[in-house]
mmCIF file with all atom_site columns, C-alpha atoms and ligand atoms in Angstrom:
data_model
loop_
_atom_site.group_PDB
_atom_site.id
_atom_site.type_symbol
_atom_site.label_atom_id
_atom_site.label_alt_id
_atom_site.label_comp_id
_atom_site.label_asym_id
_atom_site.label_entity_id
_atom_site.label_seq_id
_atom_site.pdbx_PDB_ins_code
_atom_site.Cartn_x
_atom_site.Cartn_y
_atom_site.Cartn_z
_atom_site.occupancy
_atom_site.B_iso_or_equiv
_atom_site.pdbx_formal_charge
_atom_site.auth_seq_id
_atom_site.auth_comp_id
_atom_site.auth_asym_id
_atom_site.auth_atom_id
_atom_site.pdbx_PDB_model_num
ATOM   1   C CA  . MET A 1 1   ? -118.225 -37.460 73.917 1.00 98.00 ? 23  MET A CA  1
ATOM   2   C CA  . LYS A 1 2   ? -118.476 -35.803 70.518 1.00 98.00 ? 24  LYS A CA  1
ATOM   3   C CA  . LEU A 1 3   ? -119.554 -32.461 69.087 1.00 98.00 ? 25  LEU A CA  1
ATOM   4   C CA  . ILE A 1 4   ? -121.722 -32.229 65.998 1.00 98.00 ? 26  ILE A CA  1
ATOM   5   C CA  . LEU A 1 5   ? -121.574 -29.089 63.879 1.00 98.00 ? 27  LEU A CA  1
ATOM   6   C CA  . ALA A 1 6   ? -124.458 -29.181 61.407 1.00 98.00 ? 28  ALA A CA  1
ATOM   7   C CA  . ILE A 1 7   ? -124.822 -26.414 58.808 1.00 98.00 ? 29  ILE A CA  1
ATOM   8   C CA  . MET A 1 8   ? -128.247 -26.151 57.166 1.00 97.00 ? 30  MET A CA  1
ATOM   9   C CA  . SER A 1 9   ? -130.704 -23.708 55.685 1.00 95.00 ? 31  SER A CA  1
ATOM   10  C CA  . ASN A 1 10  ? -132.476 -21.236 57.961 1.00 96.00 ? 32  ASN A CA  1
ATOM   11  C CA  . ASP A 1 11  ? -135.799 -22.709 56.809 1.00 94.00 ? 33  ASP A CA  1
ATOM   12  C CA  . ASP A 1 12  ? -134.999 -26.227 58.055 1.00 96.00 ? 34  ASP A CA  1
ATOM   13  C CA  . SER A 1 13  ? -133.253 -25.363 61.313 1.00 97.00 ? 35  SER A CA  1
ATOM   14  C CA  . PRO A 1 14  ? -136.341 -24.790 63.555 1.00 97.00 ? 36  PRO A CA  1
ATOM   15  C CA  . ALA A 1 15  ? -137.734 -28.273 62.705 1.00 97.00 ? 37  ALA A CA  1
ATOM   16  C CA  . VAL A 1 16  ? -134.316 -29.947 63.153 1.00 98.00 ? 38  VAL A CA  1
ATOM   17  C CA  . SER A 1 17  ? -133.712 -28.142 66.418 1.00 98.00 ? 39  SER A CA  1
ATOM   18  C CA  . SER A 1 18  ? -137.088 -29.070 67.935 1.00 98.00 ? 40  SER A CA  1
ATOM   19  C CA  . ALA A 1 19  ? -136.846 -32.696 66.775 1.00 98.00 ? 41  ALA A CA  1
ATOM   20  C CA  . LEU A 1 20  ? -133.403 -32.994 68.433 1.00 98.00 ? 42  LEU A CA  1
ATOM   21  C CA  . THR A 1 21  ? -134.612 -31.292 71.610 1.00 98.00 ? 43  THR A CA  1
ATOM   22  C CA  . LYS A 1 22  ? -137.624 -33.639 71.786 1.00 98.00 ? 44  LYS A CA  1
ATOM   23  C CA  . GLU A 1 23  ? -135.167 -36.573 71.750 1.00 98.00 ? 45  GLU A CA  1
ATOM   24  C CA  . ASN A 1 24  ? -133.259 -35.001 74.662 1.00 98.00 ? 46  ASN A CA  1
ATOM   25  C CA  . TYR A 1 25  ? -130.272 -33.677 72.734 1.00 98.00 ? 47  TYR A CA  1
ATOM   26  C CA  . GLN A 1 26  ? -128.910 -30.330 73.860 1.00 98.00 ? 48  GLN A CA  1
ATOM   27  C CA  . VAL A 1 27  ? -128.722 -27.897 70.975 1.00 98.00 ? 49  VAL A CA  1
ATOM   28  C CA  . THR A 1 28  ? -127.239 -24.451 70.362 1.00 98.00 ? 50  THR A CA  1
ATOM   29  C CA  . ARG A 1 29  ? -128.265 -22.534 67.250 1.00 98.00 ? 51  ARG A CA  1
ATOM   30  C CA  . LEU A 1 30  ? -125.855 -20.111 65.625 1.00 98.00 ? 52  LEU A CA  1
ATOM   31  C CA  . ALA A 1 31  ? -126.753 -17.665 62.862 1.00 98.00 ? 53  ALA A CA  1
ATOM   32  C CA  . THR A 1 32  ? -123.982 -18.197 60.290 1.00 98.00 ? 54  THR A CA  1
ATOM   33  C CA  . THR A 1 33  ? -123.131 -17.115 56.747 1.00 97.00 ? 55  THR A CA  1
ATOM   34  C CA  . GLY A 1 34  ? -121.873 -19.331 53.907 1.00 94.00 ? 56  GLY A CA  1
ATOM   35  C CA  . GLY A 1 35  ? -118.540 -18.186 52.522 1.00 94.00 ? 57  GLY A CA  1
ATOM   36  C CA  . PHE A 1 36  ? -119.432 -18.942 48.913 1.00 93.00 ? 58  PHE A CA  1
ATOM   37  C CA  . LEU A 1 37  ? -123.005 -17.654 48.534 1.00 90.00 ? 59  LEU A CA  1
ATOM   38  C CA  . ARG A 1 38  ? -122.625 -15.139 51.400 1.00 90.00 ? 60  ARG A CA  1
ATOM   39  C CA  . ALA A 1 39  ? -126.190 -15.996 52.357 1.00 91.00 ? 61  ALA A CA  1
ATOM   40  C CA  . GLY A 1 40  ? -127.423 -16.692 55.874 1.00 94.00 ? 62  GLY A CA  1
ATOM   41  C CA  . ASN A 1 41  ? -127.558 -20.271 57.072 1.00 96.00 ? 63  ASN A CA  1
ATOM   42  C CA  . THR A 1 42  ? -127.791 -21.915 60.492 1.00 98.00 ? 64  THR A CA  1
ATOM   43  C CA  . THR A 1 43  ? -125.204 -23.973 62.345 1.00 98.00 ? 65  THR A CA  1
ATOM   44  C CA  . LEU A 1 44  ? -126.407 -26.245 65.128 1.00 98.00 ? 66  LEU A CA  1
ATOM   45  C CA  . ILE A 1 45  ? -123.971 -27.322 67.832 1.00 98.00 ? 67  ILE A CA  1
ATOM   46  C CA  . VAL A 1 46  ? -124.849 -30.588 69.566 1.00 98.00 ? 68  VAL A CA  1
ATOM   47  C CA  . GLY A 1 47  ? -122.654 -32.133 72.244 1.00 98.00 ? 69  GLY A CA  1
ATOM   48  C CA  . THR A 1 48  ? -123.572 -35.744 72.981 1.00 98.00 ? 70  THR A CA  1
ATOM   49  C CA  . ASP A 1 49  ? -122.343 -39.233 73.898 1.00 98.00 ? 71  ASP A CA  1
ATOM   50  C CA  . ASP A 1 50  ? -120.633 -41.299 71.198 1.00 98.00 ? 72  ASP A CA  1
ATOM   51  C CA  . ASP A 1 51  ? -123.486 -43.833 71.069 1.00 98.00 ? 73  ASP A CA  1
ATOM   52  C CA  . LYS A 1 52  ? -126.064 -41.101 70.346 1.00 98.00 ? 74  LYS A CA  1
ATOM   53  C CA  . ILE A 1 53  ? -124.282 -39.601 67.324 1.00 98.00 ? 75  ILE A CA  1
ATOM   54  C CA  . GLU A 1 54  ? -125.838 -41.823 64.655 1.00 98.00 ? 76  GLU A CA  1
ATOM   55  C CA  . ARG A 1 55  ? -129.399 -41.121 65.854 1.00 98.00 ? 77  ARG A CA  1
ATOM   56  C CA  . ALA A 1 56  ? -128.699 -37.364 65.910 1.00 98.00 ? 78  ALA A CA  1
ATOM   57  C CA  . ILE A 1 57  ? -127.449 -37.530 62.302 1.00 98.00 ? 79  ILE A CA  1
ATOM   58  C CA  . GLU A 1 58  ? -130.584 -39.471 61.340 1.00 98.00 ? 80  GLU A CA  1
ATOM   59  C CA  . VAL A 1 59  ? -132.817 -36.800 62.893 1.00 98.00 ? 81  VAL A CA  1
ATOM   60  C CA  . ILE A 1 60  ? -130.901 -33.989 61.184 1.00 98.00 ? 82  ILE A CA  1
ATOM   61  C CA  . GLY A 1 61  ? -131.220 -35.822 57.860 1.00 97.00 ? 83  GLY A CA  1
ATOM   62  C CA  . GLU A 1 62  ? -134.920 -36.427 58.347 1.00 96.00 ? 84  GLU A CA  1
ATOM   63  C CA  . TYR A 1 63  ? -135.744 -32.730 58.772 1.00 96.00 ? 85  TYR A CA  1
ATOM   64  C CA  . SER A 1 64  ? -133.201 -31.160 56.416 1.00 96.00 ? 86  SER A CA  1
ATOM   65  C CA  . ARG A 1 65  ? -133.135 -33.633 53.530 1.00 87.00 ? 87  ARG A CA  1
ATOM   66  C CA  . ARG A 1 66  ? -132.148 -32.216 50.133 1.00 89.00 ? 88  ARG A CA  1
ATOM   67  C CA  . ARG A 1 67  ? -135.359 -32.035 48.124 1.00 88.00 ? 89  ARG A CA  1
ATOM   68  C CA  . THR A 1 68  ? -136.883 -30.504 45.039 1.00 88.00 ? 90  THR A CA  1
ATOM   69  C CA  . GLU A 1 69  ? -139.450 -27.714 45.325 1.00 85.00 ? 91  GLU A CA  1
ATOM   70  C CA  . VAL A 1 70  ? -141.438 -26.043 42.599 1.00 86.00 ? 92  VAL A CA  1
ATOM   71  C CA  . VAL A 1 71  ? -141.332 -22.233 42.777 1.00 81.00 ? 93  VAL A CA  1
ATOM   72  C CA  . PRO A 1 72  ? -142.519 -19.532 40.378 1.00 78.00 ? 94  PRO A CA  1
ATOM   73  C CA  . SER A 1 73  ? -139.709 -18.352 38.085 1.00 74.00 ? 95  SER A CA  1
ATOM   74  C CA  . THR A 1 74  ? -139.108 -14.676 37.419 1.00 68.00 ? 96  THR A CA  1
ATOM   75  C CA  . ALA A 1 75  ? -141.519 -13.486 34.734 1.00 64.00 ? 97  ALA A CA  1
ATOM   76  C CA  . SER A 1 76  ? -140.415 -13.828 31.120 1.00 68.00 ? 98  SER A CA  1
ATOM   77  C CA  . TYR A 1 77  ? -141.962 -12.667 27.853 1.00 66.00 ? 99  TYR A CA  1
ATOM   78  C CA  . ASP A 1 78  ? -143.850 -15.412 26.033 1.00 65.00 ? 100 ASP A CA  1
ATOM   79  C CA  . ILE A 1 79  ? -146.827 -15.799 23.688 1.00 63.00 ? 101 ILE A CA  1
ATOM   80  C CA  . GLY A 1 80  ? -147.298 -12.050 23.580 1.00 67.00 ? 102 GLY A CA  1
ATOM   81  C CA  . ARG A 1 81  ? -147.377 -11.470 27.354 1.00 71.00 ? 103 ARG A CA  1
ATOM   82  C CA  . TYR A 1 82  ? -145.228 -11.663 30.474 1.00 71.00 ? 104 TYR A CA  1
ATOM   83  C CA  . ALA A 1 83  ? -145.712 -14.931 32.305 1.00 72.00 ? 105 ALA A CA  1
ATOM   84  C CA  . SER A 1 84  ? -144.183 -16.694 35.279 1.00 74.00 ? 106 SER A CA  1
ATOM   85  C CA  . PHE A 1 85  ? -143.520 -20.436 34.911 1.00 77.00 ? 107 PHE A CA  1
ATOM   86  C CA  . PRO A 1 86  ? -142.930 -22.888 37.754 1.00 84.00 ? 108 PRO A CA  1
ATOM   87  C CA  . VAL A 1 87  ? -139.328 -24.141 38.007 1.00 85.00 ? 109 VAL A CA  1
ATOM   88  C CA  . GLU A 1 88  ? -137.844 -26.918 40.114 1.00 88.00 ? 110 GLU A CA  1
ATOM   89  C CA  . VAL A 1 89  ? -135.126 -25.898 42.594 1.00 86.00 ? 111 VAL A CA  1
ATOM   90  C CA  . GLN A 1 90  ? -133.046 -27.952 45.037 1.00 86.00 ? 112 GLN A CA  1
ATOM   91  C CA  . VAL A 1 91  ? -133.432 -26.882 48.671 1.00 86.00 ? 113 VAL A CA  1
ATOM   92  C CA  . GLY A 1 92  ? -132.302 -28.233 52.022 1.00 90.00 ? 114 GLY A CA  1
ATOM   93  C CA  . GLY A 1 93  ? -129.461 -30.577 52.836 1.00 94.00 ? 115 GLY A CA  1
ATOM   94  C CA  . ALA A 1 94  ? -126.985 -30.390 55.697 1.00 97.00 ? 116 ALA A CA  1
ATOM   95  C CA  . THR A 1 95  ? -123.202 -30.363 56.040 1.00 97.00 ? 117 THR A CA  1
ATOM   96  C CA  . ILE A 1 96  ? -122.195 -32.231 59.182 1.00 98.00 ? 118 ILE A CA  1
ATOM   97  C CA  . PHE A 1 97  ? -118.894 -32.397 61.074 1.00 98.00 ? 119 PHE A CA  1
ATOM   98  C CA  . VAL A 1 98  ? -118.422 -34.762 64.038 1.00 98.00 ? 120 VAL A CA  1
ATOM   99  C CA  . ILE A 1 99  ? -115.530 -33.791 66.303 1.00 98.00 ? 121 ILE A CA  1
ATOM   100 C CA  . ASP A 1 100 ? -114.002 -35.549 69.316 1.00 98.00 ? 122 ASP A CA  1
ATOM   101 C CA  . VAL A 1 101 ? -114.450 -33.587 72.537 1.00 98.00 ? 123 VAL A CA  1
ATOM   102 C CA  . GLU A 1 102 ? -111.375 -33.591 74.737 1.00 98.00 ? 124 GLU A CA  1
ATOM   103 C CA  . LYS A 1 103 ? -113.048 -32.049 77.768 1.00 97.00 ? 125 LYS A CA  1
ATOM   104 C CA  . PHE A 1 104 ? -116.629 -31.096 78.643 1.00 97.00 ? 126 PHE A CA  1
ATOM   105 C CA  . ILE A 1 105 ? -117.056 -28.796 81.622 1.00 97.00 ? 127 ILE A CA  1
ATOM   106 C CA  . LYS A 1 106 ? -120.119 -27.017 82.972 1.00 96.00 ? 128 LYS A CA  1
ATOM   107 C CA  . LEU A 1 107 ? -119.362 -24.452 85.677 1.00 97.00 ? 129 LEU A CA  1
HETATM 108 P P1  . LIG B 2 .   ? -123.035 -27.093 50.356 1.00 60.61 ? 30  LIG B P1  1
HETATM 109 O O1  . LIG B 2 .   ? -121.793 -27.845 50.033 1.00 60.61 ? 30  LIG B O1  1
HETATM 110 O O2  . LIG B 2 .   ? -124.257 -27.876 50.691 1.00 60.61 ? 30  LIG B O2  1
HETATM 111 O O3  . LIG B 2 .   ? -122.675 -26.169 51.615 1.00 60.61 ? 30  LIG B O3  1
HETATM 112 C C1  . LIG B 2 .   ? -123.659 -25.403 52.307 1.00 60.61 ? 30  LIG B C1  1
HETATM 113 C C2  . LIG B 2 .   ? -122.991 -24.520 53.362 1.00 60.61 ? 30  LIG B C2  1
HETATM 114 O O4  . LIG B 2 .   ? -122.330 -25.376 54.311 1.00 60.61 ? 30  LIG B O4  1
HETATM 115 C C3  . LIG B 2 .   ? -121.880 -23.624 52.820 1.00 60.61 ? 30  LIG B C3  1
HETATM 116 O O5  . LIG B 2 .   ? -122.430 -22.402 52.332 1.00 60.61 ? 30  LIG B O5  1
HETATM 117 C C4  . LIG B 2 .   ? -121.006 -23.410 54.054 1.00 60.61 ? 30  LIG B C4  1
HETATM 118 O O6  . LIG B 2 .   ? -121.617 -22.446 54.908 1.00 60.61 ? 30  LIG B O6  1
HETATM 119 C C5  . LIG B 2 .   ? -121.099 -24.758 54.745 1.00 60.61 ? 30  LIG B C5  1
HETATM 120 N N1  . LIG B 2 .   ? -120.004 -25.665 54.383 1.00 60.61 ? 30  LIG B N1  1
HETATM 121 C C6  . LIG B 2 .   ? -120.019 -26.621 53.435 1.00 60.61 ? 30  LIG B C6  1
HETATM 122 N N2  . LIG B 2 .   ? -118.855 -27.284 53.403 1.00 60.61 ? 30  LIG B N2  1
HETATM 123 C C7  . LIG B 2 .   ? -118.066 -26.737 54.339 1.00 60.61 ? 30  LIG B C7  1
HETATM 124 C C8  . LIG B 2 .   ? -116.739 -26.982 54.788 1.00 60.61 ? 30  LIG B C8  1
HETATM 125 N N3  . LIG B 2 .   ? -115.956 -27.938 54.258 1.00 60.61 ? 30  LIG B N3  1
HETATM 126 N N4  . LIG B 2 .   ? -116.248 -26.197 55.788 1.00 60.61 ? 30  LIG B N4  1
HETATM 127 C C9  . LIG B 2 .   ? -117.017 -25.235 56.351 1.00 60.61 ? 30  LIG B C9  1
HETATM 128 N N5  . LIG B 2 .   ? -118.287 -24.951 55.989 1.00 60.61 ? 30  LIG B N5  1
HETATM 129 C C10 . LIG B 2 .   ? -118.809 -25.698 54.988 1.00 60.61 ? 30  LIG B C10 1
HETATM 130 P P2  . LIG B 2 .   ? -121.705 -21.692 51.103 1.00 60.61 ? 30  LIG B P2  1
HETATM 131 O O7  . LIG B 2 .   ? -120.249 -21.574 51.335 1.00 60.61 ? 30  LIG B O7  1
HETATM 132 O O8  . LIG B 2 .   ? -122.457 -20.407 50.881 1.00 60.61 ? 30  LIG B O8  1
HETATM 133 O O9  . LIG B 2 .   ? -121.920 -22.682 49.867 1.00 60.61 ? 30  LIG B O9  1
HETATM 134 C C11 . LIG B 2 .   ? -123.192 -22.885 49.298 1.00 60.61 ? 30  LIG B C11 1
HETATM 135 C C12 . LIG B 2 .   ? -123.123 -23.929 48.201 1.00 60.61 ? 30  LIG B C12 1
HETATM 136 O O10 . LIG B 2 .   ? -122.329 -23.418 47.136 1.00 60.61 ? 30  LIG B O10 1
HETATM 137 C C13 . LIG B 2 .   ? -122.452 -25.231 48.626 1.00 60.61 ? 30  LIG B C13 1
HETATM 138 O O11 . LIG B 2 .   ? -123.436 -26.081 49.184 1.00 60.61 ? 30  LIG B O11 1
HETATM 139 C C14 . LIG B 2 .   ? -121.878 -25.755 47.325 1.00 60.61 ? 30  LIG B C14 1
HETATM 140 O O12 . LIG B 2 .   ? -122.882 -26.411 46.576 1.00 60.61 ? 30  LIG B O12 1
HETATM 141 C C15 . LIG B 2 .   ? -121.512 -24.474 46.600 1.00 60.61 ? 30  LIG B C15 1
HETATM 142 N N6  . LIG B 2 .   ? -120.093 -24.106 46.780 1.00 60.61 ? 30  LIG B N6  1
HETATM 143 C C16 . LIG B 2 .   ? -119.468 -23.762 47.918 1.00 60.61 ? 30  LIG B C16 1
HETATM 144 N N7  . LIG B 2 .   ? -118.176 -23.457 47.716 1.00 60.61 ? 30  LIG B N7  1
HETATM 145 C C17 . LIG B 2 .   ? -117.963 -23.612 46.393 1.00 60.61 ? 30  LIG B C17 1
HETATM 146 C C18 . LIG B 2 .   ? -116.834 -23.436 45.532 1.00 60.61 ? 30  LIG B C18 1
HETATM 147 N N8  . LIG B 2 .   ? -115.634 -23.032 46.023 1.00 60.61 ? 30  LIG B N8  1
HETATM 148 N N9  . LIG B 2 .   ? -116.999 -23.697 44.196 1.00 60.61 ? 30  LIG B N9  1
HETATM 149 C C19 . LIG B 2 .   ? -118.199 -24.095 43.705 1.00 60.61 ? 30  LIG B C19 1
HETATM 150 N N10 . LIG B 2 .   ? -119.300 -24.267 44.463 1.00 60.61 ? 30  LIG B N10 1
HETATM 151 C C20 . LIG B 2 .   ? -119.195 -24.022 45.787 1.00 60.61 ? 30  LIG B C20 1
#
């Protein structure tokens, strides 16, 4: 058995969590904070059999893929007026650790 720790954005975690649950993985969601940005993110804990790890990683990747989104920039002064221009930002992505589980007990 192995334990997956998957850190992702708060926006992606509900979709990842429900996709995993639909495929019969057991999931625990933790509200976490990145040490560098000090912004909230989500860590999912998934304990599962060794042969189900690759599929779980696929599902996580499918719903938290790093992608580009176009958002309005903060307004700047241009052609005699303040205007907001769309800018491309990178969102999503997941950091995944897979750890061997020595013992798994449910009491
Ligand atoms: P990512 O590398 O995609 O990491 C996203 C979040 O995943 C991190 O949030 C942290 O919560 C977790 N994480 C990543 N690698 C980890 C590890 N080896 N151990 C434990 N947790 C880990 P933040 O710490 O807020 O970092 C946000 C983003 O800032 C990172 O995105 C990376 O692009 C950048 N970053 C992080 N530390 C950096 C540093 N020392 N110098 C420059 N950039 C850094």
